Short mmCIF file of C-alpha atoms and ligand atoms in Angstrom, two decimals:
data_model
loop_
_atom_site.label_atom_id
_atom_site.label_comp_id
_atom_site.label_asym_id
_atom_site.label_seq_id
_atom_site.Cartn_x
_atom_site.Cartn_y
_atom_site.Cartn_z
CA MET E 1 -8.41 -10.91 -17.69
CA LEU E 2 -5.18 -10.90 -19.64
CA GLU E 3 -7.02 -9.25 -22.64
CA LYS E 4 -8.14 -6.31 -20.28
CA ILE E 5 -4.63 -6.07 -18.72
CA ASN E 6 -2.94 -5.90 -22.22
CA GLN E 7 -5.35 -3.31 -23.48
CA THR E 8 -4.86 -1.23 -20.40
CA VAL E 9 -0.96 -1.54 -20.51
CA SER E 10 -0.94 -0.61 -24.28
CA PHE E 11 -2.91 2.68 -23.49
CA LEU E 12 -0.41 3.57 -20.68
CA ARG E 13 2.53 2.75 -22.96
CA GLU E 14 1.29 4.97 -25.58
CA LYS E 15 0.92 7.76 -23.07
CA GLY E 16 4.60 7.39 -22.45
CA ILE E 17 4.76 5.09 -19.40
CA ASP E 18 7.86 3.18 -20.15
CA LYS E 19 9.22 0.48 -18.05
CA PRO E 20 9.05 1.77 -14.46
CA PHE E 21 11.19 0.21 -12.13
CA ALA E 22 9.03 0.41 -8.99
CA GLY E 23 5.35 0.84 -8.19
CA ILE E 24 4.10 3.07 -5.16
CA VAL E 25 0.75 2.91 -3.55
CA LEU E 26 0.13 5.82 -1.26
CA GLY E 27 -1.97 5.72 1.80
CA THR E 28 -4.25 8.16 3.69
CA GLY E 29 -2.50 11.34 4.40
CA LEU E 30 0.64 10.11 2.69
CA GLY E 31 0.38 11.43 -0.94
CA GLY E 32 2.82 14.14 -0.48
CA LEU E 33 5.57 11.69 -1.93
CA VAL E 34 4.23 12.35 -5.28
CA SER E 35 5.78 16.14 -5.30
CA GLN E 36 9.19 14.39 -5.39
CA ILE E 37 8.72 12.75 -8.69
CA LYS E 38 9.99 14.74 -11.57
CA ASN E 39 9.27 14.99 -15.24
CA LYS E 40 5.77 13.57 -14.52
CA ILE E 41 3.11 12.07 -16.67
CA GLU E 42 -0.23 12.12 -14.81
CA ILE E 43 -3.17 10.18 -15.99
CA ASN E 44 -6.71 10.38 -14.16
CA TYR E 45 -7.93 7.09 -13.48
CA SER E 46 -11.36 8.10 -15.38
CA GLU E 47 -9.22 8.08 -18.59
CA ILE E 48 -7.56 4.68 -18.25
CA PRO E 49 -9.48 1.81 -19.97
CA ASN E 50 -10.71 -0.87 -17.44
CA PHE E 51 -9.48 1.12 -14.42
CA PRO E 52 -11.80 1.45 -11.48
CA VAL E 53 -12.93 5.02 -10.77
CA SER E 54 -11.72 6.33 -7.30
CA THR E 55 -14.91 7.75 -5.41
CA VAL E 56 -13.50 9.00 -2.00
CA GLU E 57 -14.93 12.49 -1.38
CA GLY E 58 -14.99 13.17 -5.09
CA HIS E 59 -11.25 13.16 -5.52
CA ALA E 60 -10.26 11.79 -8.98
CA GLY E 61 -7.55 9.41 -8.51
CA LYS E 62 -4.37 9.58 -10.70
CA LEU E 63 -1.60 7.48 -11.86
CA ILE E 64 1.69 9.18 -11.77
CA TYR E 65 4.74 8.33 -13.68
CA GLY E 66 8.15 9.79 -13.76
CA ASP E 67 11.84 10.02 -12.16
CA PHE E 68 12.03 9.40 -8.45
CA GLY E 69 15.73 9.96 -7.60
CA THR E 70 17.45 7.95 -10.23
CA LYS E 71 14.65 5.73 -10.77
CA LYS E 72 11.39 5.50 -12.97
CA VAL E 73 8.43 4.97 -10.86
CA VAL E 74 4.71 4.60 -11.40
CA ALA E 75 2.62 5.79 -8.16
CA MET E 76 -1.08 5.48 -7.49
CA GLN E 77 -2.41 8.74 -5.92
CA GLY E 78 -5.70 7.33 -4.45
CA ARG E 79 -6.20 3.68 -3.86
CA PHE E 80 -9.26 1.48 -3.94
CA HIS E 81 -10.70 0.23 -0.67
CA PHE E 82 -13.29 -2.58 -0.19
CA TYR E 83 -15.46 -0.35 2.14
CA GLU E 84 -15.99 2.02 -1.00
CA GLY E 85 -17.95 -0.85 -2.48
CA TYR E 86 -15.37 -1.99 -5.17
CA PRO E 87 -15.09 -5.70 -5.69
CA MET E 88 -11.84 -7.21 -4.83
CA GLU E 89 -11.04 -7.50 -8.55
CA ALA E 90 -10.98 -3.79 -8.77
CA ILE E 91 -8.35 -3.62 -5.85
CA ALA E 92 -6.25 -6.21 -7.71
CA PHE E 93 -6.32 -4.66 -11.12
CA PRO E 94 -3.91 -1.70 -10.72
CA VAL E 95 -1.33 -4.01 -9.10
CA ARG E 96 -1.42 -6.33 -12.12
CA ILE E 97 -1.02 -3.41 -14.39
CA MET E 98 2.12 -2.27 -12.62
CA LYS E 99 3.46 -5.59 -12.98
CA PHE E 100 2.79 -5.71 -16.71
CA LEU E 101 4.27 -2.27 -17.28
CA GLY E 102 7.49 -3.73 -15.99
CA VAL E 103 7.61 -2.97 -12.33
CA GLN E 104 9.60 -5.44 -10.04
CA TYR E 105 9.06 -3.88 -6.74
CA LEU E 106 5.91 -2.64 -5.15
CA PHE E 107 6.25 -0.07 -2.18
CA LEU E 108 3.08 0.67 -0.24
CA SER E 109 2.23 2.81 2.68
CA ASN E 110 -1.00 3.24 4.97
CA ALA E 111 -2.25 4.81 8.24
CA ALA E 112 -3.12 2.32 10.93
CA GLY E 113 -4.15 2.00 14.33
CA GLY E 114 -1.57 0.78 16.80
CA VAL E 115 -2.70 -2.15 18.89
CA ASN E 116 0.69 -3.07 20.44
CA PRO E 117 1.00 -1.18 23.81
CA ASP E 118 4.69 -0.04 22.93
CA TYR E 119 3.52 2.03 20.09
CA GLU E 120 2.98 5.64 20.01
CA ILE E 121 1.26 8.07 17.47
CA GLY E 122 3.65 8.95 14.71
CA ASP E 123 5.78 5.84 15.00
CA ILE E 124 6.67 3.95 11.80
CA MET E 125 5.90 0.27 11.59
CA PHE E 126 7.61 -1.98 8.85
CA ILE E 127 5.14 -4.54 8.03
CA THR E 128 6.86 -7.90 8.47
CA ASP E 129 3.68 -10.07 7.88
CA HIS E 130 -0.07 -9.59 7.81
CA ILE E 131 -3.46 -11.26 8.77
CA ASN E 132 -5.88 -10.59 5.93
CA LEU E 133 -9.48 -10.47 7.11
CA LEU E 134 -10.77 -8.95 3.98
CA PRO E 135 -11.89 -11.21 1.30
CA ASN E 136 -9.12 -12.68 -0.51
CA PRO E 137 -8.65 -10.99 -3.91
CA LEU E 138 -7.64 -14.26 -5.63
CA ILE E 139 -10.99 -15.91 -5.22
CA GLY E 140 -12.32 -16.91 -8.52
CA PRO E 141 -10.84 -18.53 -11.63
CA ASN E 142 -7.16 -18.45 -11.83
CA ASP E 143 -5.18 -17.51 -14.93
CA ASN E 144 -2.01 -19.51 -14.55
CA ARG E 145 -0.23 -17.09 -16.89
CA ILE E 146 -0.73 -14.43 -14.21
CA GLY E 147 0.36 -16.61 -11.10
CA PRO E 148 -0.28 -19.93 -9.37
CA ARG E 149 -3.69 -21.14 -8.22
CA PHE E 150 -2.16 -21.55 -4.70
CA PRO E 151 0.37 -18.99 -4.16
CA ASP E 152 2.88 -19.27 -1.35
CA MET E 153 2.73 -16.80 1.51
CA SER E 154 5.60 -17.76 3.54
CA CYS E 155 7.56 -14.46 3.22
CA PRO E 156 5.19 -11.90 1.69
CA TYR E 157 7.39 -8.74 2.90
CA ASP E 158 11.08 -8.76 1.68
CA PRO E 159 13.30 -9.07 4.65
CA GLY E 160 16.30 -7.40 2.81
CA LEU E 161 14.28 -4.26 2.14
CA ILE E 162 13.07 -4.12 5.85
CA ASN E 163 16.74 -4.32 6.87
CA LYS E 164 17.66 -1.52 4.62
CA ALA E 165 14.60 0.74 5.65
CA GLU E 166 15.30 -0.01 9.28
CA ALA E 167 19.11 1.25 8.67
CA ILE E 168 17.97 4.35 6.84
CA ALA E 169 15.28 5.24 9.70
CA ASN E 170 18.09 4.68 12.40
CA GLU E 171 20.30 7.12 10.69
CA HIS E 172 17.49 9.64 11.12
CA SER E 173 16.64 8.55 14.62
CA PHE E 174 13.03 7.69 13.66
CA ARG E 175 10.96 5.59 16.10
CA THR E 176 10.32 2.52 14.17
CA HIS E 177 8.92 -0.94 14.87
CA ARG E 178 8.49 -4.26 12.92
CA GLY E 179 5.11 -5.56 13.14
CA VAL E 180 2.12 -7.47 11.84
CA TYR E 181 -0.67 -5.64 10.00
CA LEU E 182 -4.19 -6.68 10.10
CA ALA E 183 -6.60 -5.74 7.27
CA ILE E 184 -10.21 -5.37 8.14
CA SER E 185 -12.95 -4.00 5.93
CA GLY E 186 -13.99 -0.99 7.78
CA PRO E 187 -15.44 1.55 7.47
CA THR E 188 -16.01 1.59 11.14
CA PHE E 189 -13.06 2.12 13.31
CA GLU E 190 -12.91 -0.59 16.00
CA THR E 191 -14.70 -1.03 19.28
CA PRO E 192 -12.39 -1.47 22.26
CA ALA E 193 -13.35 -5.09 22.21
CA GLU E 194 -12.33 -5.49 18.67
CA TYR E 195 -8.98 -3.89 19.12
CA ARG E 196 -8.28 -6.19 22.16
CA HIS E 197 -9.45 -9.09 19.74
CA ILE E 198 -7.11 -7.88 17.07
CA ARG E 199 -4.11 -7.67 19.35
CA ILE E 200 -4.83 -11.07 20.72
CA ILE E 201 -4.81 -12.85 17.45
CA GLY E 202 -1.41 -11.55 16.81
CA ALA E 203 -1.40 -8.09 15.19
CA ASP E 204 0.46 -4.89 16.05
CA ALA E 205 -1.69 -2.55 13.82
CA VAL E 206 -4.83 -2.45 12.05
CA GLY E 207 -5.96 -0.74 8.84
CA MET E 208 -8.27 -1.07 5.89
CA SER E 209 -5.98 -1.87 2.92
CA THR E 210 -2.56 -3.22 1.90
CA ALA E 211 -2.82 -6.88 2.54
CA PRO E 212 -5.07 -7.56 -0.45
CA GLU E 213 -2.81 -5.58 -2.73
CA VAL E 214 0.36 -7.45 -1.26
CA ILE E 215 -1.52 -10.78 -1.95
CA VAL E 216 -2.06 -9.90 -5.74
CA ALA E 217 1.52 -8.54 -5.82
CA ARG E 218 2.99 -11.83 -4.51
CA HIS E 219 0.67 -13.90 -6.69
CA ILE E 220 2.19 -12.18 -9.68
CA GLY E 221 5.87 -12.20 -8.31
CA LEU E 222 6.23 -8.66 -7.13
CA ILE E 223 8.83 -7.89 -4.35
CA CYS E 224 6.95 -6.13 -1.67
CA PHE E 225 7.82 -3.53 0.96
CA ALA E 226 5.21 -1.79 3.36
CA VAL E 227 5.11 0.84 5.89
CA SER E 228 2.33 1.91 8.42
CA ILE E 229 2.09 5.28 10.02
CA ILE E 230 0.57 4.80 13.49
CA SER E 231 -2.27 7.37 13.28
CA ASP E 232 -4.26 6.49 16.50
CA LEU E 233 -4.13 3.79 19.31
CA GLY E 234 -6.35 0.92 19.85
CA VAL E 235 -4.72 0.08 23.24
CA GLU E 236 -6.69 -0.25 26.49
CA GLY E 237 -6.64 3.01 28.39
CA LYS E 238 -5.50 4.96 25.38
CA ILE E 239 -8.38 4.61 23.04
CA GLU E 240 -10.15 8.03 22.12
CA TYR E 241 -12.85 9.13 20.09
CA ILE E 242 -11.39 9.38 16.29
CA THR E 243 -12.40 10.69 12.97
CA HIS E 244 -10.96 9.97 9.40
CA LYS E 245 -9.72 13.65 9.61
CA MET E 246 -7.58 13.00 12.76
CA VAL E 247 -6.13 9.83 11.13
CA GLN E 248 -5.27 11.99 7.86
CA GLU E 249 -3.67 14.71 10.00
CA ALA E 250 -1.68 12.30 12.18
CA ALA E 251 -0.49 10.48 9.03
CA ALA E 252 0.39 13.64 7.39
CA GLU E 253 2.74 14.84 10.36
CA SER E 254 4.76 11.79 9.87
CA GLU E 255 4.72 11.80 6.02
CA SER E 256 8.02 13.44 5.69
CA LYS E 257 9.64 10.53 7.66
CA MET E 258 8.08 7.86 5.40
CA THR E 259 9.07 9.78 2.33
CA ALA E 260 12.61 10.14 3.54
CA ILE E 261 12.78 6.40 3.88
CA MET E 262 11.05 5.35 0.65
CA THR E 263 13.26 7.96 -1.28
CA ARG E 264 16.58 6.50 0.13
CA LEU E 265 15.40 2.99 -0.12
CA ILE E 266 14.29 3.06 -3.85
CA GLU E 267 17.58 4.93 -4.63
CA LYS E 268 19.67 1.97 -2.85
CA ILE E 269 18.09 -0.96 -4.43
N1 HPA Q 1 -8.63 1.10 12.62
C1 HPA Q 1 -8.84 0.75 11.36
N2 HPA Q 1 -8.21 1.37 10.39
C2 HPA Q 1 -7.47 2.39 10.64
C3 HPA Q 1 -7.08 2.86 11.91
C4 HPA Q 1 -7.89 2.09 12.93
O1 HPA Q 1 -7.65 2.47 14.14
N3 HPA Q 1 -6.44 3.99 11.88
C5 HPA Q 1 -6.19 4.12 10.61
N4 HPA Q 1 -6.81 3.34 9.65
#
């Protein structure tokens, strides 16, 4: 594992990726933040040794490095989902690469279905905690040089970053919440009974990503911040027919809010 990581990191350093401060993983319909990165180096996943190759609708994923405000960042345009058929190891690998490139912070975004009855489409939810119903990406032999066998998860999302993000959002009068994100495999969206179940067991929103990446990031010691854009509602009486396109469009509509928060937040750290 460490050998593969070192090989990939050497390749990326040779391409000019030098000590990024933060890593960014962008969710469905939320890729526009990348246009704010200046002096870019873009590398297709297919060129990167040991990297999984993105399959979603034939779009080649890209790693993008450059200046985001005053800081160097490395962003993943296109993430890996379990429902695409990747092993959990493939979902873990890019997060580990970010850490070995020098990243200290990991920022993640996703589109999610709101199950909290107070939520509306377009709202922003700062993730304070998660329930991971996907396979745990740390199952298998553990390399103690990467992280401990039994990592702590008492505080996976940094409270200081959430406070800062909330203050930024308040300045803009964005509708925000703090909530629990539940990660599930998909690719089906939930039935009404499943949405009810997800609410009853303690979640505010549901999606198909993020929690496994955060588990890997905490294992390796990265500080995490994650935000969901509420793209649809899994609330009794408000459940409607949905498609992936509708999720993409709803997320894209609120993208500028998320980008504004992330930009200021990364600047302020
Ligand atoms: N369920 C699961 N994943 C999702 C949803 C949803 O309602 N919306 C966006 N991603």
